[in-house]
Amino acid sequence: TADEFRVPERPAGSYTIHRGEVAHGVTALEHGTRYSLFLCDTRQDVDPPPAVPRMEPVDLSFLRAAVRAQFGFFEDAAQATQMPMLEQHVAAYLAKLAHAAIGNRHDHHARMVEAASLGALSLGVEAVWKTHMLRPLLYAQACAISSQPMDGAALDLVAAVRRQEVFMRKVVAAGRDAYDEDATLAEYRAFMRRARLAHPPASDDAVEPSLMVDLVWHTHMQFPARYRRDCVRMAGGFVDHIDEC
């Protein structure tokens, strides 16, 4: 307190429950008794910590067919992203991104969705596009300005697709039998709950998904507007995806 240290009585075998934000330390337990020190602000004139937002129910049923479709796409796309064609695919994709700025439309995502639905995208360009969406904040910025940002935050799409190729091959090697739909969607919800407790939730540094949960996560990001909305409801804030490390 302001006047003294207080040592509360703690019977043998007792334990403490506390928030992670509480400053504390413990002695090494080599034998005998472990001692703990907690620094507590006992003033009454401070605001309580903000409550963790309650998880809201989110319908993820739309992901079921989309995730299953990823297996076939990965089998084909892993072959289409080989060098040196990859650089040509990236150049073609960036040209489409720039074309979306004509007349200040900035409708890149809508145009790509339409082209994909009509089968008008080459497999390589579609793979680059889907890889770009795996950096949702940078993708949203690029769609807004219809170009890659030039401030050093631009995504190296060639390197990103190479990383995604490794992921695709892992998923293909694991096979469709490794994907338990109901269990994996439940695990994905739990993954988002853990992301919800990260500080801030905009980073995925604190949580590491399994391969199949990562597949669901990648698929969810293919629906940018839905992903942004679902993140707020499931994690209390936007959860970015950064895989450069």
Short mmCIF file of C-alpha atoms in Angstrom, two decimals:
data_model
loop_
_atom_site.label_atom_id
_atom_site.label_comp_id
_atom_site.label_asym_id
_atom_site.label_seq_id
_atom_site.Cartn_x
_atom_site.Cartn_y
_atom_site.Cartn_z
CA THR A 1 0.00 0.00 0.00
CA ALA A 2 1.11 3.63 0.22
CA ASP A 3 2.39 2.91 3.73
CA GLU A 4 3.68 -0.66 3.83
CA PHE A 5 4.08 -4.05 2.21
CA ARG A 6 1.25 -6.42 3.07
CA VAL A 7 1.69 -10.17 3.32
CA PRO A 8 -1.74 -11.84 3.13
CA GLU A 9 -2.21 -15.20 4.77
CA ARG A 10 -2.07 -18.03 2.24
CA PRO A 11 -2.64 -21.58 3.54
CA ALA A 12 -0.40 -24.30 2.13
CA GLY A 13 -1.64 -25.44 -1.26
CA SER A 14 -3.41 -22.19 -2.09
CA TYR A 15 -2.93 -20.40 -5.39
CA THR A 16 -3.62 -17.02 -6.93
CA ILE A 17 -5.66 -16.07 -9.99
CA HIS A 18 -4.75 -12.77 -11.63
CA ARG A 19 -4.83 -10.95 -14.94
CA GLY A 20 -1.69 -11.02 -17.08
CA GLU A 21 -1.40 -7.23 -16.89
CA VAL A 22 -0.67 -7.37 -13.13
CA ALA A 23 3.02 -6.72 -12.47
CA HIS A 24 4.40 -9.57 -10.40
CA GLY A 25 7.40 -11.77 -9.83
CA VAL A 26 8.23 -15.06 -8.11
CA THR A 27 11.35 -16.58 -6.66
CA ALA A 28 12.88 -19.72 -8.13
CA LEU A 29 11.53 -22.85 -6.47
CA GLU A 30 14.55 -25.01 -5.67
CA HIS A 31 13.22 -26.24 -2.32
CA GLY A 32 10.95 -25.07 0.45
CA THR A 33 8.69 -22.10 -0.25
CA ARG A 34 8.18 -19.99 -3.37
CA TYR A 35 7.64 -16.32 -2.65
CA SER A 36 5.57 -14.02 -4.84
CA LEU A 37 5.43 -10.25 -5.14
CA PHE A 38 2.44 -8.51 -6.72
CA LEU A 39 2.31 -4.79 -7.40
CA CYS A 40 -1.30 -3.71 -6.94
CA ASP A 41 -2.78 -0.25 -7.39
CA THR A 42 -5.27 -0.02 -4.53
CA ARG A 43 -6.46 3.48 -5.32
CA GLN A 44 -10.18 3.90 -5.91
CA ASP A 45 -9.89 6.81 -8.36
CA VAL A 46 -8.78 4.84 -11.41
CA ASP A 47 -10.94 3.35 -14.12
CA PRO A 48 -11.26 -0.44 -14.21
CA PRO A 49 -9.64 -2.25 -17.14
CA PRO A 50 -11.89 -2.51 -20.20
CA ALA A 51 -13.97 -5.63 -20.37
CA VAL A 52 -13.07 -8.19 -23.01
CA PRO A 53 -15.77 -7.99 -25.67
CA ARG A 54 -18.20 -10.91 -25.72
CA MET A 55 -17.93 -13.27 -28.65
CA GLU A 56 -20.88 -12.98 -30.99
CA PRO A 57 -22.20 -15.99 -32.93
CA VAL A 58 -20.92 -15.95 -36.50
CA ASP A 59 -22.24 -18.14 -39.30
CA LEU A 60 -19.23 -19.72 -41.03
CA SER A 61 -21.20 -22.26 -43.03
CA PHE A 62 -20.31 -20.41 -46.24
CA LEU A 63 -16.71 -21.56 -45.74
CA ARG A 64 -17.52 -25.25 -46.01
CA ALA A 65 -17.70 -25.50 -49.80
CA ALA A 66 -15.01 -22.83 -50.24
CA VAL A 67 -12.48 -24.76 -48.15
CA ARG A 68 -13.22 -28.03 -49.96
CA ALA A 69 -12.64 -26.27 -53.29
CA GLN A 70 -9.21 -25.16 -52.14
CA PHE A 71 -7.79 -28.68 -52.39
CA GLY A 72 -8.41 -28.92 -56.12
CA PHE A 73 -7.24 -25.36 -56.70
CA PHE A 74 -4.02 -25.98 -54.77
CA GLU A 75 -3.25 -29.11 -56.78
CA ASP A 76 -3.42 -27.11 -60.02
CA ALA A 77 -2.02 -23.79 -58.80
CA ALA A 78 1.12 -25.30 -57.28
CA GLN A 79 2.18 -26.18 -60.83
CA ALA A 80 1.16 -22.83 -62.33
CA THR A 81 3.31 -20.77 -59.96
CA GLN A 82 6.66 -22.12 -61.09
CA MET A 83 9.40 -19.72 -62.16
CA PRO A 84 9.93 -18.00 -64.60
CA MET A 85 6.20 -17.82 -65.41
CA LEU A 86 5.47 -16.56 -61.91
CA GLU A 87 6.94 -13.12 -62.63
CA GLN A 88 4.73 -12.85 -65.73
CA HIS A 89 1.67 -13.80 -63.69
CA VAL A 90 2.51 -11.12 -61.11
CA ALA A 91 2.99 -8.51 -63.86
CA ALA A 92 -0.36 -9.45 -65.42
CA TYR A 93 -2.09 -9.22 -62.04
CA LEU A 94 -0.58 -5.80 -61.27
CA ALA A 95 -1.76 -4.58 -64.66
CA LYS A 96 -5.31 -5.58 -63.69
CA LEU A 97 -4.90 -3.77 -60.39
CA ALA A 98 -3.80 -0.60 -62.16
CA HIS A 99 -6.58 -0.90 -64.75
CA ALA A 100 -9.17 -0.74 -61.95
CA ALA A 101 -8.16 2.89 -61.36
CA ILE A 102 -9.36 4.05 -64.78
CA GLY A 103 -12.12 6.59 -64.28
CA ASN A 104 -11.52 6.50 -60.51
CA ARG A 105 -13.53 3.28 -60.26
CA HIS A 106 -11.15 1.50 -57.88
CA ASP A 107 -13.27 -1.64 -58.23
CA HIS A 108 -10.40 -4.12 -58.41
CA HIS A 109 -11.89 -6.73 -56.10
CA ALA A 110 -15.31 -6.72 -57.75
CA ARG A 111 -13.72 -7.03 -61.19
CA MET A 112 -11.52 -9.93 -60.09
CA VAL A 113 -14.47 -11.76 -58.50
CA GLU A 114 -16.47 -11.38 -61.72
CA ALA A 115 -13.56 -12.54 -63.88
CA ALA A 116 -13.00 -15.58 -61.66
CA SER A 117 -16.71 -16.50 -61.76
CA LEU A 118 -16.62 -16.34 -65.58
CA GLY A 119 -13.45 -18.42 -65.79
CA ALA A 120 -11.65 -15.46 -67.36
CA LEU A 121 -8.59 -15.58 -65.09
CA SER A 122 -5.55 -17.68 -65.85
CA LEU A 123 -4.65 -20.05 -63.04
CA GLY A 124 -1.41 -18.19 -62.38
CA VAL A 125 -3.07 -14.76 -62.10
CA GLU A 126 -5.77 -16.21 -59.86
CA ALA A 127 -3.08 -17.67 -57.59
CA VAL A 128 -1.36 -14.27 -57.35
CA TRP A 129 -4.67 -12.56 -56.58
CA LYS A 130 -5.56 -15.04 -53.85
CA THR A 131 -2.09 -14.67 -52.38
CA HIS A 132 -2.48 -10.88 -52.33
CA MET A 133 -5.67 -11.30 -50.28
CA LEU A 134 -3.65 -13.15 -47.63
CA ARG A 135 -2.32 -9.76 -46.56
CA PRO A 136 -5.78 -8.27 -45.98
CA LEU A 137 -4.72 -4.82 -44.80
CA LEU A 138 -2.28 -4.33 -47.68
CA TYR A 139 -4.84 -5.77 -50.10
CA ALA A 140 -7.49 -3.30 -48.92
CA GLN A 141 -5.00 -0.45 -49.31
CA ALA A 142 -4.05 -1.60 -52.81
CA CYS A 143 -7.71 -1.85 -53.83
CA ALA A 144 -8.34 1.67 -52.54
CA ILE A 145 -5.53 3.20 -54.60
CA SER A 146 -5.46 0.56 -57.37
CA SER A 147 -1.70 0.14 -57.15
CA GLN A 148 0.95 -1.29 -54.90
CA PRO A 149 1.88 1.27 -52.19
CA MET A 150 5.28 2.84 -52.75
CA ASP A 151 6.14 3.62 -49.13
CA GLY A 152 8.12 0.48 -48.38
CA ALA A 153 5.02 -1.39 -47.20
CA ALA A 154 4.38 -2.87 -50.63
CA LEU A 155 4.04 -6.64 -50.71
CA ASP A 156 6.64 -8.55 -52.72
CA LEU A 157 4.10 -10.68 -54.56
CA VAL A 158 6.68 -12.97 -56.14
CA ALA A 159 8.09 -13.88 -52.72
CA ALA A 160 4.58 -14.10 -51.25
CA VAL A 161 3.45 -16.56 -53.93
CA ARG A 162 6.56 -18.65 -53.35
CA ARG A 163 5.65 -18.87 -49.65
CA GLN A 164 2.07 -19.72 -50.56
CA GLU A 165 3.32 -22.43 -52.90
CA VAL A 166 5.01 -24.13 -49.95
CA PHE A 167 1.75 -23.94 -48.00
CA MET A 168 -0.27 -25.30 -50.92
CA ARG A 169 2.05 -28.26 -51.29
CA LYS A 170 1.75 -29.03 -47.57
CA VAL A 171 -2.04 -29.02 -47.80
CA VAL A 172 -2.01 -31.22 -50.93
CA ALA A 173 0.41 -33.63 -49.23
CA ALA A 174 -1.81 -33.83 -46.13
CA GLY A 175 -4.78 -34.64 -48.36
CA ARG A 176 -8.51 -34.14 -48.08
CA ASP A 177 -8.78 -36.88 -45.45
CA ALA A 178 -6.83 -34.65 -43.03
CA TYR A 179 -9.61 -32.08 -43.16
CA ASP A 180 -12.34 -32.85 -40.62
CA GLU A 181 -14.81 -30.11 -41.54
CA ASP A 182 -16.76 -29.72 -38.32
CA ALA A 183 -13.75 -30.14 -36.03
CA THR A 184 -11.59 -27.73 -38.04
CA LEU A 185 -14.25 -25.01 -38.13
CA ALA A 186 -14.60 -25.38 -34.35
CA GLU A 187 -10.82 -25.10 -33.99
CA TYR A 188 -10.86 -22.01 -36.18
CA ARG A 189 -13.39 -20.37 -33.88
CA ALA A 190 -11.13 -21.20 -30.92
CA PHE A 191 -8.17 -19.76 -32.83
CA MET A 192 -10.08 -16.50 -33.27
CA ARG A 193 -10.94 -16.49 -29.57
CA ARG A 194 -7.21 -16.68 -28.78
CA ALA A 195 -6.53 -13.89 -31.26
CA ARG A 196 -9.21 -11.89 -29.43
CA LEU A 197 -7.05 -11.94 -26.29
CA ALA A 198 -3.89 -10.86 -28.13
CA HIS A 199 -2.68 -7.27 -27.70
CA PRO A 200 -3.51 -5.90 -30.18
CA PRO A 201 -5.76 -8.33 -32.09
CA ALA A 202 -4.44 -6.88 -35.36
CA SER A 203 -1.39 -9.14 -35.13
CA ASP A 204 -1.27 -12.92 -35.46
CA ASP A 205 2.08 -13.16 -33.62
CA ALA A 206 0.56 -14.60 -30.44
CA VAL A 207 -1.24 -17.57 -31.99
CA GLU A 208 -0.11 -20.33 -34.32
CA PRO A 209 -2.83 -22.27 -36.18
CA SER A 210 -2.60 -25.88 -37.30
CA LEU A 211 -2.27 -26.58 -41.02
CA MET A 212 -5.99 -27.18 -41.54
CA VAL A 213 -7.05 -24.25 -39.38
CA ASP A 214 -4.62 -22.14 -41.42
CA LEU A 215 -6.38 -23.40 -44.55
CA VAL A 216 -9.74 -22.22 -43.18
CA TRP A 217 -8.16 -18.89 -42.23
CA HIS A 218 -6.70 -18.44 -45.72
CA THR A 219 -10.09 -19.26 -47.21
CA HIS A 220 -11.91 -16.81 -44.95
CA MET A 221 -9.61 -14.03 -46.19
CA GLN A 222 -10.78 -14.69 -49.75
CA PHE A 223 -13.99 -12.88 -48.72
CA PRO A 224 -12.54 -9.52 -47.58
CA ALA A 225 -15.75 -7.72 -46.57
CA ARG A 226 -17.08 -10.78 -44.75
CA TYR A 227 -13.69 -11.38 -43.12
CA ARG A 228 -13.50 -7.82 -41.77
CA ARG A 229 -17.01 -8.05 -40.34
CA ASP A 230 -16.50 -11.52 -38.87
CA CYS A 231 -13.18 -10.53 -37.25
CA VAL A 232 -14.85 -7.75 -35.31
CA ARG A 233 -17.57 -10.10 -34.10
CA MET A 234 -15.28 -13.06 -33.37
CA ALA A 235 -12.06 -11.38 -32.22
CA GLY A 236 -13.12 -7.91 -31.15
CA GLY A 237 -11.00 -6.31 -33.86
CA PHE A 238 -9.33 -6.92 -37.18
CA VAL A 239 -6.89 -9.85 -37.29
CA ASP A 240 -4.22 -9.28 -39.91
CA HIS A 241 -2.20 -12.09 -41.48
CA ILE A 242 1.55 -11.62 -41.79
CA ASP A 243 3.64 -14.55 -42.98
CA GLU A 244 6.98 -12.96 -43.92
CA CYS A 245 8.69 -14.12 -40.74
#
